Amino acid sequence: MTPDVPTLHLPRRTGRRHSTSESPFVRRLLIGVALAFLSLFLFLPLVSVFTQAFAKGMGFYVHTIVDPMTLSAIKLTLIAAAIAVPLNCVFGVCAAWTIAKFDFRGKNILLTLIDLPFSVSPVISGLIYVLVFGAQGWLGLYLNADHPRLPWLANWLNDHDIKIIFAVPGIVLATIFVTFPFVARELIPLMQAQGRNEEEAARVLGASGWQTFWRVTLPNIKWGLLYGVILCNARAMGEFGAVSVVSGKIRGQTNTLPLHIEALYDDYNFTGAFAVASLLALLALVTLGLKLWVEHNQAALNEVEVS
Amino acid sequence: MSVEVKNVTKKFGSFLALDRVSLKVESGELVALLGPSGSGKTTLLRTIAGLEFPDPGDAQVLFYGEDVTAIPASERKAGFAFQHYALFGHLSVFENIAFGLRVRPTATRPPEPDIQARVAKLLQLIQLEPLAQRFPSQLSGGQRQRVALARALAVEPKVLLLDEPFGALDAKVRKDLRRWLRQLHEEIHITTLFVTHDQEEALEVADRVAILRNGRVEQIGTPEEIYDHPASPFVYDFLGNVNLFSGRIKDGAVVIGGTSFAAPETSGELDADAVAFVRPHDVRLTREAGGQTTFAARILRCNAAGPVANLELERVHGGGQFAAQLSKEEFQQLRPKPGEQMFVELKKMKVFPEDYSI
């Protein structure tokens, strides 16, 4: 054996093409473990949701879905998402724009605050809203005070019987809170990576700030934005914890889909619970599909950029 | 008629990027801003474009007599080409060039046929007509730079500002584009400023070159002026290879290691330490000792590849190494060999007192 002479033999183990690839045994083991996990914890539950949902046949499934309580829950979920997602979309773009394109004091504090909903338990965030807006909270104290400040506001709120907790506004607020990082988090790194050059080019060419946003910034971030919106929407429709605290769970009035599923389950109507759950599962599958499609488009864009 | 900046100061935190810079570019002139990185040249260009604003004070930016200091970039009518082009990736080449026309308010926006015609003309100018419908990502670096130029020209700017226009290109493309830019300037005669750190580029392309250092204009002049009469050791050093010989000024001459060289420009100084700057091509080698005007040196290395021969030498009586450049003919006549001792004559030098530093 002469170590100095370069040898031109094939690598010892065939099929080993890169220095970082492992032996077939290790590879198969890793893939096997990953697949086993996936099927046990993701695929099996998904299949079971659908089998359980149809356990009493198609008739019962349809009956559960068209039940007024279910329809009301669907409606409320759609309303909450329809308000929360566009608002978070606007907020996310504003926050990402501010953070990526300007330098200012407290930038890191803003970044940390954006992550707050991720780090706080949803139940706590629901509770915060109860403490602020509930009958025993600040809003309640204000409305019941003998001499409130801004009496016209207190009167107006009392006259119109504006309720936030145990009502739709509370559900919307809680949904906005738990979903607001999604769009911002998706856009910040993207906008930071893109820098300011294209915006500057547009400005020098005479474009106004508004034109620069619509014609240059938005087209550049559209896939990232769409991705954020999809994730935000999925979470908005699926949120349980925070909404559960503020909703009061009045059937037909303040129950969202996840809360309605819990209610059905608590009634021992397992098949009904799974039938409604299958709607959310379906939403998840659609979300995954959309996510794949967006990622594919983003990747195609990046590939072209590099080459 | 000129584009002018007066007393512009710009600080980024504690870093002084521009230190009371004043510069005047005559109408139709092509001026290069040359300097090492951090010298403030890009900041100056961005200040003229309105992408940076000078620190409060008596700073002024004037476009043909009109004070634009407080006018935002979008209303200054400057054309700017970015170092990394900053083309709009989602728009075709055609739409990139048309951008500046399309964003105009309806009152001043040209009608669609006019836009089409103007873009077509610019495409012809940059010789990219067949690629009008391509996207920036499908173009080479040189093509992208030309699109960026056409886009800047489309709005008929009062001044064209180019930030390291060829910085990101490989050497061959760079040379071609340089020549093309010069030709283009001859054709359309637009007042142009371009930033570069490449002295060869600046000297070849520009009508005048402004050399920046630490946020100040060190010297401004035609390429010939600044190459032949550098105002400071920094400029001398920045504009090409140079040998430094330390010596002493005495009675209008400089004494380097016992050999005295005439240096009439130092007549003001009586007796001071000095550094003589000598370009390698001003070093002459002979085999005969020339008495008072030569000193002995040993040849260390010869490299005759290319149009000229480069030699490295070491002074026999101490004082370090230096470089010499001979023409091919001189080299073939002399045939110097490494290790051989020869005599050195300095054809031309520039002497600066010692306290000057590069």
XYZ file of C-alpha atoms in Angstrom:
665
model
C 0.000 0.000 0.000
C 1.592 3.249 -1.092
C -0.473 6.126 0.204
C 1.315 8.743 -1.933
C 0.273 7.277 -5.253
C -3.156 8.507 -6.292
C -5.448 5.596 -6.968
C -8.085 5.653 -9.628
C -10.190 2.839 -8.192
C -13.907 3.246 -7.927
C -15.133 4.263 -4.493
C -15.286 1.318 -2.118
C -19.017 1.227 -1.806
C -20.858 1.483 -5.057
C -23.619 4.051 -5.260
C -21.746 6.387 -2.996
C -21.411 9.421 -5.211
C -20.924 12.305 -2.802
C -18.656 12.652 0.154
C -21.655 13.496 2.313
C -23.918 10.599 1.329
C -24.343 7.688 3.689
C -24.282 3.957 3.177
C -27.479 2.393 1.776
C -28.308 0.902 5.153
C -28.221 4.239 6.966
C -30.126 5.884 4.167
C -32.882 3.303 4.190
C -33.081 3.432 7.957
C -33.469 7.231 7.988
C -36.053 7.222 5.221
C -37.898 4.368 6.923
C -38.049 6.147 10.269
C -39.232 9.362 8.665
C -41.915 7.564 6.668
C -43.091 5.574 9.675
C -43.441 8.771 11.675
C -45.271 10.516 8.881
C -47.785 7.735 8.382
C -48.326 7.196 12.096
C -48.801 10.820 13.091
C -50.044 12.506 9.943
C -51.409 10.148 7.356
C -53.258 7.746 9.655
C -55.167 10.503 11.509
C -56.074 12.107 8.200
C -57.466 8.855 6.840
C -59.300 8.216 10.087
C -60.930 11.665 9.976
C -62.485 10.851 6.630
C -63.455 7.236 7.464
C -65.079 8.332 10.708
C -66.848 11.203 8.969
C -68.529 8.807 6.557
C -69.072 6.049 9.158
C -72.843 6.614 9.100
C -73.040 7.065 5.380
C -73.316 9.949 2.979
C -76.791 10.914 4.199
C -75.718 11.573 7.738
C -72.655 13.468 6.515
C -74.738 15.830 4.414
C -77.272 16.141 7.226
C -74.530 17.261 9.640
C -73.053 19.748 7.214
C -76.336 21.432 6.276
C -77.437 21.596 9.902
C -78.114 25.294 10.758
C -75.617 25.153 13.627
C -72.874 23.897 11.323
C -73.732 26.419 8.639
C -73.627 29.193 11.241
C -70.206 27.983 12.388
C -68.969 27.907 8.795
C -70.302 31.390 8.257
C -68.651 32.753 11.400
C -65.336 31.112 10.544
C -65.457 32.606 7.067
C -66.318 36.056 8.461
C -63.476 35.933 10.988
C -61.013 34.857 8.312
C -62.375 37.363 5.798
C -61.676 40.202 8.235
C -58.475 38.911 9.857
C -56.615 37.855 6.695
C -56.898 41.133 4.719
C -56.091 43.173 7.827
C -53.044 41.064 8.595
C -52.088 41.250 4.958
C -52.031 45.061 5.110
C -50.349 45.047 8.492
C -47.773 42.471 7.362
C -46.815 44.446 4.260
C -46.563 47.670 6.290
C -44.443 46.061 8.994
C -42.186 44.271 6.517
C -41.791 47.437 4.448
C -40.903 49.474 7.546
C -38.436 46.925 8.833
C -36.795 46.061 5.528
C -36.538 49.480 3.927
C -35.960 51.885 6.807
C -33.562 52.140 9.702
C -35.057 53.413 12.907
C -34.784 53.045 16.644
C -36.723 50.212 18.208
C -36.618 48.110 15.049
C -35.630 45.029 17.047
C -38.406 45.641 19.555
C -40.919 45.746 16.702
C -39.455 42.516 15.294
C -39.786 40.826 18.678
C -43.324 42.099 19.180
C -44.366 40.677 15.828
C -43.329 37.252 17.096
C -45.295 37.620 20.329
C -48.374 35.692 19.154
C -46.097 32.758 18.292
C -44.518 32.714 21.718
C -47.626 33.257 23.809
C -50.085 30.425 24.378
C -53.309 31.121 22.437
C -55.352 30.649 25.595
C -53.415 33.463 27.255
C -53.981 35.773 24.316
C -57.711 35.023 24.489
C -57.646 35.742 28.182
C -55.933 39.091 27.589
C -58.846 40.144 25.405
C -61.338 39.079 28.065
C -59.409 41.113 30.647
C -59.323 44.172 28.406
C -62.705 44.097 26.731
C -64.799 41.865 29.038
C -67.577 42.961 31.412
C -65.119 42.833 34.326
C -62.278 44.249 32.205
C -61.244 47.794 31.348
C -64.006 48.248 28.818
C -66.623 47.009 31.271
C -65.349 49.362 33.982
C -65.417 52.228 31.515
C -68.968 51.545 30.365
C -70.274 51.113 33.898
C -68.432 54.096 35.370
C -70.580 56.910 36.774
C -68.583 59.663 35.088
C -66.664 58.155 32.218
C -64.246 60.233 30.200
C -65.471 60.985 26.703
C -69.100 60.424 27.777
C -70.288 60.498 24.169
C -68.190 57.419 23.427
C -69.507 55.521 26.445
C -73.069 56.526 25.553
C -72.627 55.526 21.954
C -71.209 52.123 22.951
C -74.011 51.593 25.483
C -76.729 52.750 23.113
C -75.634 50.479 20.334
C -75.005 47.637 22.774
C -71.533 47.037 21.380
C -70.207 43.831 22.836
C -66.799 42.465 22.128
C -66.319 39.494 24.393
C -68.668 36.549 23.817
C -69.508 38.118 20.466
C -68.233 38.219 16.907
C -65.856 41.228 17.393
C -63.976 39.332 20.109
C -63.576 36.311 17.860
C -62.268 38.511 15.061
C -59.862 40.299 17.417
C -58.515 37.027 18.812
C -58.105 35.646 15.300
C -56.225 38.743 14.159
C -53.939 38.502 17.168
C -52.924 34.884 16.721
C -52.443 35.164 12.950
C -50.694 38.487 12.571
C -47.084 37.239 12.385
C -47.639 35.025 9.329
C -47.553 37.580 6.529
C -44.986 39.863 8.194
C -42.651 36.962 9.009
C -42.836 35.705 5.449
C -42.133 39.096 3.887
C -39.430 40.563 6.136
C -36.553 38.276 5.046
C -37.725 38.439 1.432
C -37.808 42.238 1.362
C -34.542 42.496 3.239
C -32.884 40.245 0.673
C -34.266 42.268 -2.216
C -32.896 45.519 -0.852
C -33.888 48.976 -1.959
C -32.264 49.230 -5.370
C -35.308 48.564 -7.520
C -37.389 51.025 -5.506
C -34.644 53.604 -5.857
C -34.478 52.978 -9.596
C -38.240 53.524 -9.832
C -38.016 56.761 -7.834
C -35.233 58.166 -9.998
C -37.312 57.312 -13.066
C -40.020 59.573 -11.705
C -42.413 57.109 -10.060
C -44.319 58.319 -7.003
C -44.200 56.332 -3.763
C -47.561 54.759 -4.519
C -46.543 53.828 -8.094
C -43.295 52.381 -6.785
C -45.234 50.159 -4.399
C -47.767 48.900 -6.949
C -45.455 48.576 -9.935
C -42.198 47.435 -8.327
C -42.483 46.279 -4.714
C -45.725 44.331 -4.917
C -44.824 42.291 -8.019
C -41.538 41.404 -6.328
C -43.154 40.103 -3.165
C -46.360 38.636 -4.592
C -45.415 34.969 -4.156
C -44.139 35.509 -0.635
C -47.250 37.486 0.176
C -49.517 34.775 -1.219
C -47.644 32.163 0.791
C -48.089 34.206 3.961
C -51.765 34.743 3.220
C -52.346 31.017 2.711
C -50.709 30.136 6.026
C -52.488 33.016 7.754
C -55.840 31.858 6.385
C -55.272 28.255 7.447
C -54.480 29.348 10.957
C -57.347 31.847 11.085
C -59.879 29.150 10.172
C -58.345 26.521 12.406
C -57.650 28.624 15.514
C -59.103 27.055 18.629
C -57.500 28.241 21.875
C -57.781 32.015 21.772
C -61.180 31.960 20.083
C -62.468 29.405 22.557
C -61.752 31.780 25.477
C -63.449 34.831 23.980
C -66.331 33.206 22.148
C -68.557 32.038 24.956
C -69.501 29.111 22.679
C -73.082 30.103 22.057
C -74.275 27.589 19.498
C -75.462 29.082 16.276
C -74.053 32.461 17.311
C -70.452 32.457 18.478
C -69.240 28.978 17.563
C -66.582 28.758 14.881
C -65.859 25.490 13.085
C -63.240 24.213 15.560
C -65.496 25.118 18.488
C -68.460 23.469 16.804
C -66.446 20.281 16.365
C -65.660 20.277 20.075
C -69.339 20.848 20.918
C -70.441 17.938 18.719
C -67.771 15.724 20.221
C -68.858 16.636 23.740
C -72.391 15.600 22.746
C -71.068 12.119 21.893
C -71.914 12.849 18.259
C -68.558 11.478 17.117
C -69.508 10.950 13.505
C -70.916 14.485 13.313
C -67.735 15.898 14.872
C -65.607 14.070 12.319
C -67.858 15.143 9.477
C -67.293 18.805 10.365
C -63.630 18.068 11.051
C -63.329 16.693 7.536
C -64.104 20.192 6.267
C -61.099 21.575 8.124
C -58.999 18.620 6.974
C -60.038 19.397 3.418
C -59.034 23.022 3.954
C -55.651 21.797 5.181
C -55.197 19.686 2.034
C -56.146 22.596 -0.212
C -53.735 24.811 1.737
C -50.945 22.268 1.242
C -51.676 22.100 -2.463
C -51.637 25.888 -2.802
C -48.461 26.049 -0.725
C -46.748 23.571 -3.047
C -47.839 25.545 -6.077
C -46.598 28.851 -4.627
C -43.308 27.297 -3.545
C -42.861 25.888 -7.020
C -43.367 29.340 -8.524
C -41.034 30.954 -6.029
C -38.350 28.366 -6.695
C -38.686 28.864 -10.452
C -38.245 32.594 -9.916
C -35.142 32.125 -7.775
C -33.614 29.705 -10.254
C -33.895 32.242 -13.038
C -32.423 34.937 -10.795
C -29.355 32.842 -10.047
C -28.628 31.823 -13.622
C -24.410 75.424 -18.227
C -23.395 72.706 -15.862
C -24.287 70.244 -13.175
C -22.730 71.390 -9.968
C -22.424 70.435 -6.313
C -21.210 72.908 -3.718
C -19.945 72.251 -0.198
C -21.681 68.892 0.148
C -21.087 67.165 3.468
C -22.597 63.795 4.329
C -22.123 61.772 7.475
C -23.318 58.218 8.111
C -23.232 57.935 11.887
C -19.673 58.895 12.735
C -18.340 58.102 9.249
C -17.664 61.174 7.160
C -18.536 60.074 3.631
C -18.324 63.495 1.986
C -16.363 66.415 3.394
C -17.400 69.738 1.820
C -17.152 68.464 -1.724
C -17.576 70.868 -4.619
C -17.560 69.712 -8.215
C -18.643 71.185 -11.504
C -19.464 69.120 -14.591
C -19.844 71.093 -17.786
C -22.748 70.405 -20.107
C -22.030 67.428 -22.372
C -18.968 66.410 -20.429
C -18.126 62.841 -19.370
C -16.546 62.896 -15.927
C -15.252 59.943 -13.942
C -15.318 59.875 -10.141
C -12.335 57.732 -9.274
C -11.313 56.583 -5.845
C -10.796 53.601 -3.557
C -13.766 52.105 -1.748
C -14.987 54.319 1.051
C -13.755 57.469 -0.673
C -17.313 58.800 -1.034
C -17.667 58.571 -4.798
C -20.922 56.587 -4.799
C -22.363 58.790 -2.049
C -21.589 61.843 -4.174
C -23.334 60.279 -7.169
C -26.376 59.348 -5.074
C -26.501 62.869 -3.672
C -26.648 64.282 -7.177
C -29.462 61.849 -8.035
C -31.394 62.788 -4.903
C -31.107 59.318 -3.345
C -29.129 60.830 -0.470
C -29.533 64.294 0.927
C -26.543 66.352 2.068
C -26.257 67.192 5.746
C -27.823 70.526 6.610
C -25.565 73.465 5.953
C -24.710 75.486 2.904
C -24.684 72.463 0.592
C -26.169 72.926 -2.855
C -26.889 70.741 -5.863
C -27.466 72.682 -9.050
C -28.770 71.374 -12.386
C -28.037 74.042 -14.987
C -28.396 76.834 -12.482
C -31.573 75.454 -10.922
C -31.215 74.618 -7.229
C -32.453 71.031 -6.801
C -30.989 70.435 -3.323
C -34.395 69.911 -1.720
C -36.108 68.260 -4.685
C -36.777 64.516 -4.305
C -35.229 61.978 -6.671
C -38.511 61.400 -8.486
C -38.644 65.012 -9.669
C -34.991 65.694 -10.425
C -34.924 64.148 -13.905
C -31.588 62.465 -13.432
C -30.817 59.158 -15.099
C -29.211 56.615 -12.797
C -27.721 53.229 -13.653
C -27.048 51.059 -10.634
C -24.026 48.875 -10.145
C -26.174 45.741 -10.078
C -28.534 47.186 -12.694
C -31.673 47.037 -10.494
C -33.777 46.072 -13.511
C -37.395 45.213 -12.758
C -37.381 41.426 -12.862
C -41.102 41.055 -13.561
C -41.048 43.365 -16.593
C -39.716 42.651 -20.073
C -36.779 44.571 -21.494
C -39.261 46.702 -23.422
C -41.360 47.505 -20.349
C -38.260 48.192 -18.268
C -37.208 50.872 -20.723
C -40.760 52.238 -20.973
C -41.182 52.404 -17.171
C -40.104 56.014 -16.723
C -42.551 57.132 -19.422
C -45.486 55.059 -18.191
C -45.339 56.361 -14.609
C -45.722 59.956 -15.708
C -48.944 61.733 -14.799
C -51.501 61.616 -17.627
C -50.887 65.254 -18.497
C -47.232 64.733 -19.425
C -47.328 61.062 -20.416
C -46.575 60.602 -24.110
C -49.259 58.753 -26.114
C -48.752 54.999 -26.540
C -47.390 55.170 -30.135
C -44.768 57.700 -28.988
C -43.719 55.452 -26.105
C -43.412 52.520 -28.512
C -41.356 54.598 -30.908
C -39.021 55.955 -28.278
C -38.387 52.547 -26.722
C -37.764 51.082 -30.182
C -35.213 53.794 -30.842
C -33.433 53.139 -27.549
C -33.435 49.406 -28.225
C -31.720 50.163 -31.481
C -29.215 52.374 -29.695
C -28.266 49.588 -27.280
C -28.368 47.030 -30.106
C -30.835 44.763 -28.323
C -33.879 45.003 -30.630
C -34.359 41.229 -30.937
C -34.465 40.836 -27.134
C -37.242 43.358 -26.432
C -39.617 40.729 -25.058
C -37.038 38.900 -22.936
C -36.909 39.257 -19.179
C -33.838 40.623 -17.370
C -33.033 37.194 -15.939
C -32.607 35.881 -19.481
C -29.904 38.422 -20.345
C -26.150 38.431 -19.820
C -24.540 40.962 -17.503
C -23.424 43.218 -20.336
C -26.892 43.159 -21.907
C -28.487 43.999 -18.564
C -26.192 46.971 -18.130
C -27.157 48.272 -21.555
C -30.867 47.888 -20.735
C -30.275 49.782 -17.489
C -28.649 52.562 -19.508
C -31.501 52.680 -22.012
C -34.018 52.785 -19.166
C -32.198 55.744 -17.632
C -31.994 57.506 -21.014
C -35.687 56.980 -21.827
C -36.787 59.802 -19.542
C -34.417 62.217 -21.316
C -32.504 63.008 -18.141
C -30.633 66.236 -17.557
C -27.667 64.267 -16.317
C -26.707 60.606 -16.572
C -25.247 59.027 -13.442
C -23.565 55.626 -13.639
C -22.528 53.776 -10.492
C -19.649 51.399 -11.292
C -21.268 50.665 -14.643
C -18.885 47.860 -15.540
C -17.979 46.722 -12.048
C -19.809 43.410 -12.137
C -18.686 42.328 -15.601
C -15.774 40.215 -16.716
C -12.707 41.844 -18.238
C -13.503 41.255 -21.904
C -17.108 42.498 -21.790
C -15.906 45.415 -19.732
C -13.528 46.632 -22.397
C -16.166 46.357 -25.122
C -18.765 48.208 -23.070
C -16.285 50.919 -22.167
C -15.656 51.648 -25.822
C -19.390 51.484 -26.494
C -20.125 53.980 -23.708
C -17.560 56.384 -25.141
C -19.140 56.090 -28.604
C -22.610 56.519 -27.155
C -21.499 59.663 -25.389
C -20.070 61.003 -28.615
C -23.459 60.382 -30.254
C -25.839 61.805 -27.672
C -23.579 64.163 -25.719
C -25.391 63.948 -22.440
C -23.744 65.303 -19.304
C -22.483 62.151 -17.622
C -20.841 61.246 -14.336
C -19.639 57.755 -13.676
C -18.146 56.164 -10.616
C -15.302 53.706 -10.861
C -12.446 52.354 -8.805
C -10.594 51.247 -11.928
C -8.060 53.932 -12.911
C -7.558 52.459 -16.374
C -11.288 52.744 -17.042
C -11.419 56.336 -15.822
C -8.390 57.421 -17.849
C -9.625 55.732 -21.009
C -13.245 56.840 -21.051
C -13.561 60.183 -19.291
C -13.066 63.744 -20.525
C -12.060 64.668 -16.998
C -11.319 62.600 -13.929
C -12.028 63.609 -10.338
C -10.020 61.660 -7.798
C -11.682 61.241 -4.426
C -10.114 60.289 -1.145
C -11.688 60.225 2.317
C -14.675 62.257 1.163
C -12.666 64.980 -0.554
C -11.806 65.720 -4.152
C -8.048 65.254 -4.240
C -7.532 66.368 -7.825
C -9.597 66.990 -10.921
C -8.350 67.303 -14.474
C -8.067 65.674 -17.870
C -6.661 62.136 -17.829
C -3.384 63.455 -19.212
C -3.104 66.197 -16.606
C -3.659 63.963 -13.655
C -1.450 61.194 -14.969
C 1.447 63.471 -15.845
C 1.075 65.985 -13.043
C -0.372 64.270 -10.007
C -1.071 66.787 -7.266
C -0.278 64.441 -4.399
C 1.494 61.178 -3.616
C -1.952 59.591 -3.231
C -2.939 60.448 -6.797
C 0.460 59.344 -8.052
C 0.108 56.005 -6.330
C -3.508 55.518 -7.303
C -2.908 56.001 -11.016
C -0.678 53.028 -11.599
C 2.400 51.285 -10.317
C 5.012 53.453 -8.722
C 8.395 53.062 -7.013
C 9.178 54.982 -3.853
C 12.741 56.080 -3.137
C 13.364 57.908 0.102
C 16.076 60.525 0.051
C 16.902 64.077 1.020
C 16.253 67.381 -0.733
C 19.335 69.579 -1.155
C 19.627 72.705 -3.305
C 17.008 71.841 -5.903
C 18.108 68.230 -6.149
C 17.192 65.049 -4.364
C 19.880 62.748 -3.060
C 19.016 59.081 -3.088
C 21.641 56.796 -1.578
C 24.593 59.006 -2.609
C 23.275 59.678 -6.110
C 21.919 63.137 -6.802
C 18.964 63.678 -9.145
C 17.809 67.055 -10.379
C 14.430 68.001 -8.914
C 13.737 71.617 -9.830
C 10.211 71.636 -8.361
C 11.685 71.269 -4.852
C 13.700 74.501 -4.986
C 11.500 75.972 -2.266
C 12.600 73.337 0.211
C 16.118 73.714 1.505
C 16.969 70.640 3.473
C 14.290 68.048 4.203
C 13.557 64.360 3.999
C 11.699 63.502 0.828
C 10.220 60.652 -1.165
C 10.761 60.411 -4.901
C 7.986 58.758 -6.935
C 9.143 57.040 -10.104
C 6.974 55.056 -12.497
C 8.474 51.711 -13.571
C 8.577 52.827 -17.215
C 10.687 55.832 -16.198
C 13.422 53.530 -14.918
C 16.247 53.033 -17.466
C 18.848 50.286 -17.229
C 22.403 50.472 -18.620
C 25.567 48.471 -18.271
C 27.829 51.568 -18.003
C 28.058 53.495 -14.774
C 26.926 57.077 -15.390
C 28.792 58.625 -12.480
C 26.605 60.963 -10.501
C 23.301 60.113 -12.198
C 23.098 56.361 -11.795
C 23.110 53.820 -8.999
C 23.785 50.107 -9.016
C 21.077 47.485 -8.700
C 20.852 43.718 -8.991
C 18.181 42.063 -11.106
C 15.957 39.675 -9.150
C 13.352 38.575 -11.692
C 12.458 39.187 -15.323
C 9.049 38.671 -16.917
C 8.921 39.347 -20.644
C 5.448 37.922 -21.324
C 3.207 40.505 -22.951
C 3.971 43.732 -24.826
C 6.438 45.001 -22.226
C 9.030 43.379 -19.975
C 8.649 43.743 -16.218
C 11.730 43.500 -14.038
C 12.226 43.442 -10.315
C 15.451 44.869 -8.961
C 17.188 45.443 -5.666
C 19.517 48.335 -4.879
C 23.025 47.106 -4.228
C 23.786 49.625 -1.466
C 20.567 49.015 0.426
C 17.247 50.775 0.121
C 14.983 47.969 -0.951
C 13.403 46.581 -4.094
C 11.803 48.388 -7.007
C 10.261 47.613 -10.381
C 11.240 48.569 -13.890
C 9.403 48.312 -17.183
C 11.228 48.019 -20.491
C 9.906 47.939 -24.004
C 10.315 44.645 -25.841
C 13.084 46.144 -28.023
C 15.040 47.525 -25.069
C 14.736 44.202 -23.330
C 15.979 42.280 -26.354
C 18.944 44.644 -26.786
C 19.979 44.496 -23.144
C 19.111 40.868 -22.399
C 19.336 41.306 -18.613
C 19.739 38.129 -16.596
C 18.535 37.508 -13.042
C 21.420 38.005 -10.604
C 23.220 40.410 -12.927
C 24.221 43.835 -11.646
C 23.253 46.872 -13.758
C 23.112 50.642 -13.452
C 19.877 52.494 -13.024
C 18.943 55.901 -14.365
C 15.689 57.627 -13.415
C 14.266 59.415 -16.449
C 11.518 61.215 -14.631
C 10.471 61.553 -11.027
C 8.205 63.548 -8.776
C 9.494 64.476 -5.340
C 7.218 65.068 -2.357
C 8.433 66.107 1.123
C 8.464 63.220 3.608
C 5.486 64.307 5.717
C 3.201 63.561 2.795
C 1.657 60.196 3.252
C -0.199 57.949 0.885
